[in-house]
Amino acid sequence: MIRKCDVLIIGAGILGCFAARALSRYNLDIVVIEKREDVCTGITRANTGIIYQGYDQHPGSLKARLTRQASLAFPALCEELDVHYRKTGLLMLSFGPNADRVLKKKIENGKQNGIDDLKILDSRSVYELEPALCGGISSALYSENTYTADPWELGIAAFENASANGVQFCFNEEALNISRADGGFAVESTGTAYLAERVLCCAGFSADRLWEMVSRPTVRLVPLAADYLVFDKSAGDAISHVISVEPENKGEGLTLVPTCGGNILAGPTRRQIKGLPDGSTDAAGIKELKEKCRALIPSLPADKIIRSFGAARPNPYFTNEDGSVSEKSINDFAILEDNGFFDLIGIKTPGITCANELGIHISSLIINSLEKKPGLNPHFSPIRKGIPKISDLIEKDSPLLSSLSEDCFEIICRCEHISRGEVLEAIRRGATTLDGVKRRTGAGMGRCQGGYCAEKIMHILSSCLGKNIYDIKKDGPGSEMILR
């Protein structure tokens, strides 16, 4: 049995979900296949979550244009999708004349990109905004309209909205083979055979491999790994802005991020790896982060670190004529197209910022490539509602409280005040693992990192999914919580 569709999207990370949402505005049959059990389990789940203004992007580039559009539209997007965000502003610190000159160049670059509200602050002004910073700061670039958000919350919201607008998502289906066929492309997955008029690849680190199934090598991905630290909420008032450092000499700086949840996120390190990333951390990287945090904010207590985690990003490089990786990296967004096969390949910073705009951009390319232009989806709605947080409703004495079930008043996660009702709703919306529940509700993100609530959530997952508790996973294949 072959499943025919108009557009097949491979990969349900934040890019695949926003592309699906953008395409769902049209009267099309759209299918998304994802090799994992849930959305946003790969590159999306681990990054700084900063929504940039676009002062770093090369003027005239697609990246510069989309970043500026995204920054201006971000609050409205979050209102549509009921996603939390935090307007923090950003301070990029300088500790000497070389970095001072770099910051001034960034200001001029930002102006060329249409950003006229950037400022250079003197050291006195910096310490007035952030008194806990170490001494020696000479100046700072101030980007007032910088936001932070949880990238997985954005991606999950786009997934739910796209699904509500008619997009079919198929999980545990990995694309194994792609070939050209009459009427489009034949795609074989681990679960189904598809015939699609157009294919959009948003497959993260597999994007180059899948592209080369239908076209010649053009771009290759070189993974780069990173490490992060998370500080407890009790340390969250140490800073109120995103803090980054422009190094005086060559090297990597540090970024500290006040998250939507009230934590501080520190990172990233950058390190070369062999093969594909596995999410592990590096001891030397964690040590480096701790030392940089202590140097930048001496009062930031190391005993408030509640978690470390590893991340990775795909760095795109052009290929040589023989198909080998060249030394020329790609700084703009890399979007490939060959006769109806589209590939968002190697989308890195500011990919989270531009996820919605990239979805709109690639959907317009796909629509314009179709011989028969589709009409608009008459049932499309851009509105999605998130899972109500019971503790917020109680704090506001919301009238909705009287209509809630008893499950909503049984607290499962004490650190984040998450109720059984919220966990049940997360499972109803697609969570099948502990981390799937965590990304939808915040359960397990607090001080004890799931020490209290993990077992309770496992039992709820087991009951709702009809699975043996031994089969409940933390986050994907091979992550069973209890060994038989």
PDB file of N, CA and C in Angstrom, residues 102-136:
ATOM      1  N   VAL A 102      35.212  45.779  17.796  1.00  0.00           N
ATOM      2  CA  VAL A 102      34.300  44.780  17.232  1.00  0.00           C
ATOM      3  C   VAL A 102      32.844  45.166  17.521  1.00  0.00           C
ATOM      4  N   LEU A 103      32.572  45.613  18.735  1.00  0.00           N
ATOM      5  CA  LEU A 103      31.208  45.989  19.090  1.00  0.00           C
ATOM      6  C   LEU A 103      30.716  47.163  18.259  1.00  0.00           C
ATOM      7  N   LYS A 104      31.571  48.128  18.007  1.00  0.00           N
ATOM      8  CA  LYS A 104      31.188  49.261  17.170  1.00  0.00           C
ATOM      9  C   LYS A 104      30.871  48.818  15.744  1.00  0.00           C
ATOM     10  N   LYS A 105      31.640  47.843  15.255  1.00  0.00           N
ATOM     11  CA  LYS A 105      31.355  47.304  13.917  1.00  0.00           C
ATOM     12  C   LYS A 105      30.009  46.586  13.900  1.00  0.00           C
ATOM     13  N   LYS A 106      29.690  45.909  14.993  1.00  0.00           N
ATOM     14  CA  LYS A 106      28.393  45.230  15.073  1.00  0.00           C
ATOM     15  C   LYS A 106      27.244  46.232  15.063  1.00  0.00           C
ATOM     16  N   ILE A 107      27.440  47.367  15.714  1.00  0.00           N
ATOM     17  CA  ILE A 107      26.426  48.424  15.701  1.00  0.00           C
ATOM     18  C   ILE A 107      26.189  48.899  14.269  1.00  0.00           C
ATOM     19  N   GLU A 108      27.264  49.160  13.527  1.00  0.00           N
ATOM     20  CA  GLU A 108      27.139  49.617  12.144  1.00  0.00           C
ATOM     21  C   GLU A 108      26.505  48.542  11.273  1.00  0.00           C
ATOM     22  N   ASN A 109      26.889  47.296  11.504  1.00  0.00           N
ATOM     23  CA  ASN A 109      26.299  46.182  10.762  1.00  0.00           C
ATOM     24  C   ASN A 109      24.803  46.098  11.042  1.00  0.00           C
ATOM     25  N   GLY A 110      24.443  46.270  12.305  1.00  0.00           N
ATOM     26  CA  GLY A 110      23.030  46.241  12.680  1.00  0.00           C
ATOM     27  C   GLY A 110      22.233  47.335  11.996  1.00  0.00           C
ATOM     28  N   LYS A 111      22.806  48.524  11.895  1.00  0.00           N
ATOM     29  CA  LYS A 111      22.121  49.624  11.220  1.00  0.00           C
ATOM     30  C   LYS A 111      21.840  49.281   9.761  1.00  0.00           C
ATOM     31  N   GLN A 112      22.809  48.634   9.092  1.00  0.00           N
ATOM     32  CA  GLN A 112      22.600  48.226   7.702  1.00  0.00           C
ATOM     33  C   GLN A 112      21.483  47.191   7.586  1.00  0.00           C
ATOM     34  N   ASN A 113      21.253  46.457   8.666  1.00  0.00           N
ATOM     35  CA  ASN A 113      20.174  45.465   8.676  1.00  0.00           C
ATOM     36  C   ASN A 113      18.855  46.039   9.187  1.00  0.00           C
ATOM     37  N   GLY A 114      18.800  47.352   9.363  1.00  0.00           N
ATOM     38  CA  GLY A 114      17.558  48.001   9.769  1.00  0.00           C
ATOM     39  C   GLY A 114      17.328  48.048  11.262  1.00  0.00           C
ATOM     40  N   ILE A 115      18.375  47.793  12.064  1.00  0.00           N
ATOM     41  CA  ILE A 115      18.235  47.793  13.522  1.00  0.00           C
ATOM     42  C   ILE A 115      18.802  49.104  14.043  1.00  0.00           C
ATOM     43  N   ASP A 116      17.926  49.992  14.457  1.00  0.00           N
ATOM     44  CA  ASP A 116      18.368  51.329  14.853  1.00  0.00           C
ATOM     45  C   ASP A 116      18.273  51.579  16.358  1.00  0.00           C
ATOM     46  N   ASP A 117      18.020  50.524  17.145  1.00  0.00           N
ATOM     47  CA  ASP A 117      17.878  50.719  18.590  1.00  0.00           C
ATOM     48  C   ASP A 117      19.015  50.074  19.386  1.00  0.00           C
ATOM     49  N   LEU A 118      20.128  49.743  18.715  1.00  0.00           N
ATOM     50  CA  LEU A 118      21.295  49.215  19.416  1.00  0.00           C
ATOM     51  C   LEU A 118      22.104  50.369  20.003  1.00  0.00           C
ATOM     52  N   LYS A 119      22.767  50.107  21.122  1.00  0.00           N
ATOM     53  CA  LYS A 119      23.556  51.148  21.789  1.00  0.00           C
ATOM     54  C   LYS A 119      24.883  50.583  22.259  1.00  0.00           C
ATOM     55  N   ILE A 120      25.882  51.464  22.361  1.00  0.00           N
ATOM     56  CA  ILE A 120      27.112  51.139  23.065  1.00  0.00           C
ATOM     57  C   ILE A 120      27.039  51.802  24.435  1.00  0.00           C
ATOM     58  N   LEU A 121      27.155  51.003  25.494  1.00  0.00           N
ATOM     59  CA  LEU A 121      27.108  51.519  26.865  1.00  0.00           C
ATOM     60  C   LEU A 121      28.516  51.589  27.444  1.00  0.00           C
ATOM     61  N   ASP A 122      28.777  52.618  28.243  1.00  0.00           N
ATOM     62  CA  ASP A 122      30.056  52.676  28.946  1.00  0.00           C
ATOM     63  C   ASP A 122      29.993  51.754  30.162  1.00  0.00           C
ATOM     64  N   SER A 123      31.125  51.561  30.784  1.00  0.00           N
ATOM     65  CA  SER A 123      31.196  50.581  31.876  1.00  0.00           C
ATOM     66  C   SER A 123      30.271  50.956  33.037  1.00  0.00           C
ATOM     67  N   ARG A 124      30.168  52.228  33.333  1.00  0.00           N
ATOM     68  CA  ARG A 124      29.301  52.640  34.443  1.00  0.00           C
ATOM     69  C   ARG A 124      27.857  52.226  34.182  1.00  0.00           C
ATOM     70  N   SER A 125      27.385  52.434  32.959  1.00  0.00           N
ATOM     71  CA  SER A 125      26.006  52.074  32.611  1.00  0.00           C
ATOM     72  C   SER A 125      25.795  50.563  32.676  1.00  0.00           C
ATOM     73  N   VAL A 126      26.829  49.814  32.293  1.00  0.00           N
ATOM     74  CA  VAL A 126      26.732  48.348  32.336  1.00  0.00           C
ATOM     75  C   VAL A 126      26.539  47.884  33.777  1.00  0.00           C
ATOM     76  N   TYR A 127      27.353  48.409  34.701  1.00  0.00           N
ATOM     77  CA  TYR A 127      27.256  47.977  36.095  1.00  0.00           C
ATOM     78  C   TYR A 127      25.960  48.440  36.755  1.00  0.00           C
ATOM     79  N   GLU A 128      25.381  49.504  36.264  1.00  0.00           N
ATOM     80  CA  GLU A 128      24.075  49.917  36.776  1.00  0.00           C
ATOM     81  C   GLU A 128      22.999  48.902  36.404  1.00  0.00           C
ATOM     82  N   LEU A 129      23.131  48.323  35.216  1.00  0.00           N
ATOM     83  CA  LEU A 129      22.172  47.301  34.770  1.00  0.00           C
ATOM     84  C   LEU A 129      22.449  45.941  35.397  1.00  0.00           C
ATOM     85  N   GLU A 130      23.736  45.596  35.526  1.00  0.00           N
ATOM     86  CA  GLU A 130      24.116  44.269  36.023  1.00  0.00           C
ATOM     87  C   GLU A 130      25.241  44.411  37.055  1.00  0.00           C
ATOM     88  N   PRO A 131      24.902  44.754  38.295  1.00  0.00           N
ATOM     89  CA  PRO A 131      25.937  45.019  39.307  1.00  0.00           C
ATOM     90  C   PRO A 131      26.763  43.810  39.721  1.00  0.00           C
ATOM     91  N   ALA A 132      26.311  42.592  39.431  1.00  0.00           N
ATOM     92  CA  ALA A 132      27.041  41.397  39.868  1.00  0.00           C
ATOM     93  C   ALA A 132      28.201  41.035  38.939  1.00  0.00           C
ATOM     94  N   LEU A 133      28.322  41.711  37.810  1.00  0.00           N
ATOM     95  CA  LEU A 133      29.389  41.392  36.865  1.00  0.00           C
ATOM     96  C   LEU A 133      30.762  41.716  37.442  1.00  0.00           C
ATOM     97  N   CYS A 134      31.770  40.992  36.969  1.00  0.00           N
ATOM     98  CA  CYS A 134      33.135  41.210  37.434  1.00  0.00           C
ATOM     99  C   CYS A 134      33.656  42.567  36.970  1.00  0.00           C
ATOM    100  N   GLY A 135      34.779  42.972  37.511  1.00  0.00           N
ATOM    101  CA  GLY A 135      35.388  44.231  37.118  1.00  0.00           C
ATOM    102  C   GLY A 135      36.098  44.125  35.781  1.00  0.00           C
ATOM    103  N   GLY A 136      36.486  45.278  35.259  1.00  0.00           N
ATOM    104  CA  GLY A 136      37.288  45.298  34.039  1.00  0.00           C
ATOM    105  C   GLY A 136      36.527  45.487  32.753  1.00  0.00           C
TER     106      GLY A 136
END
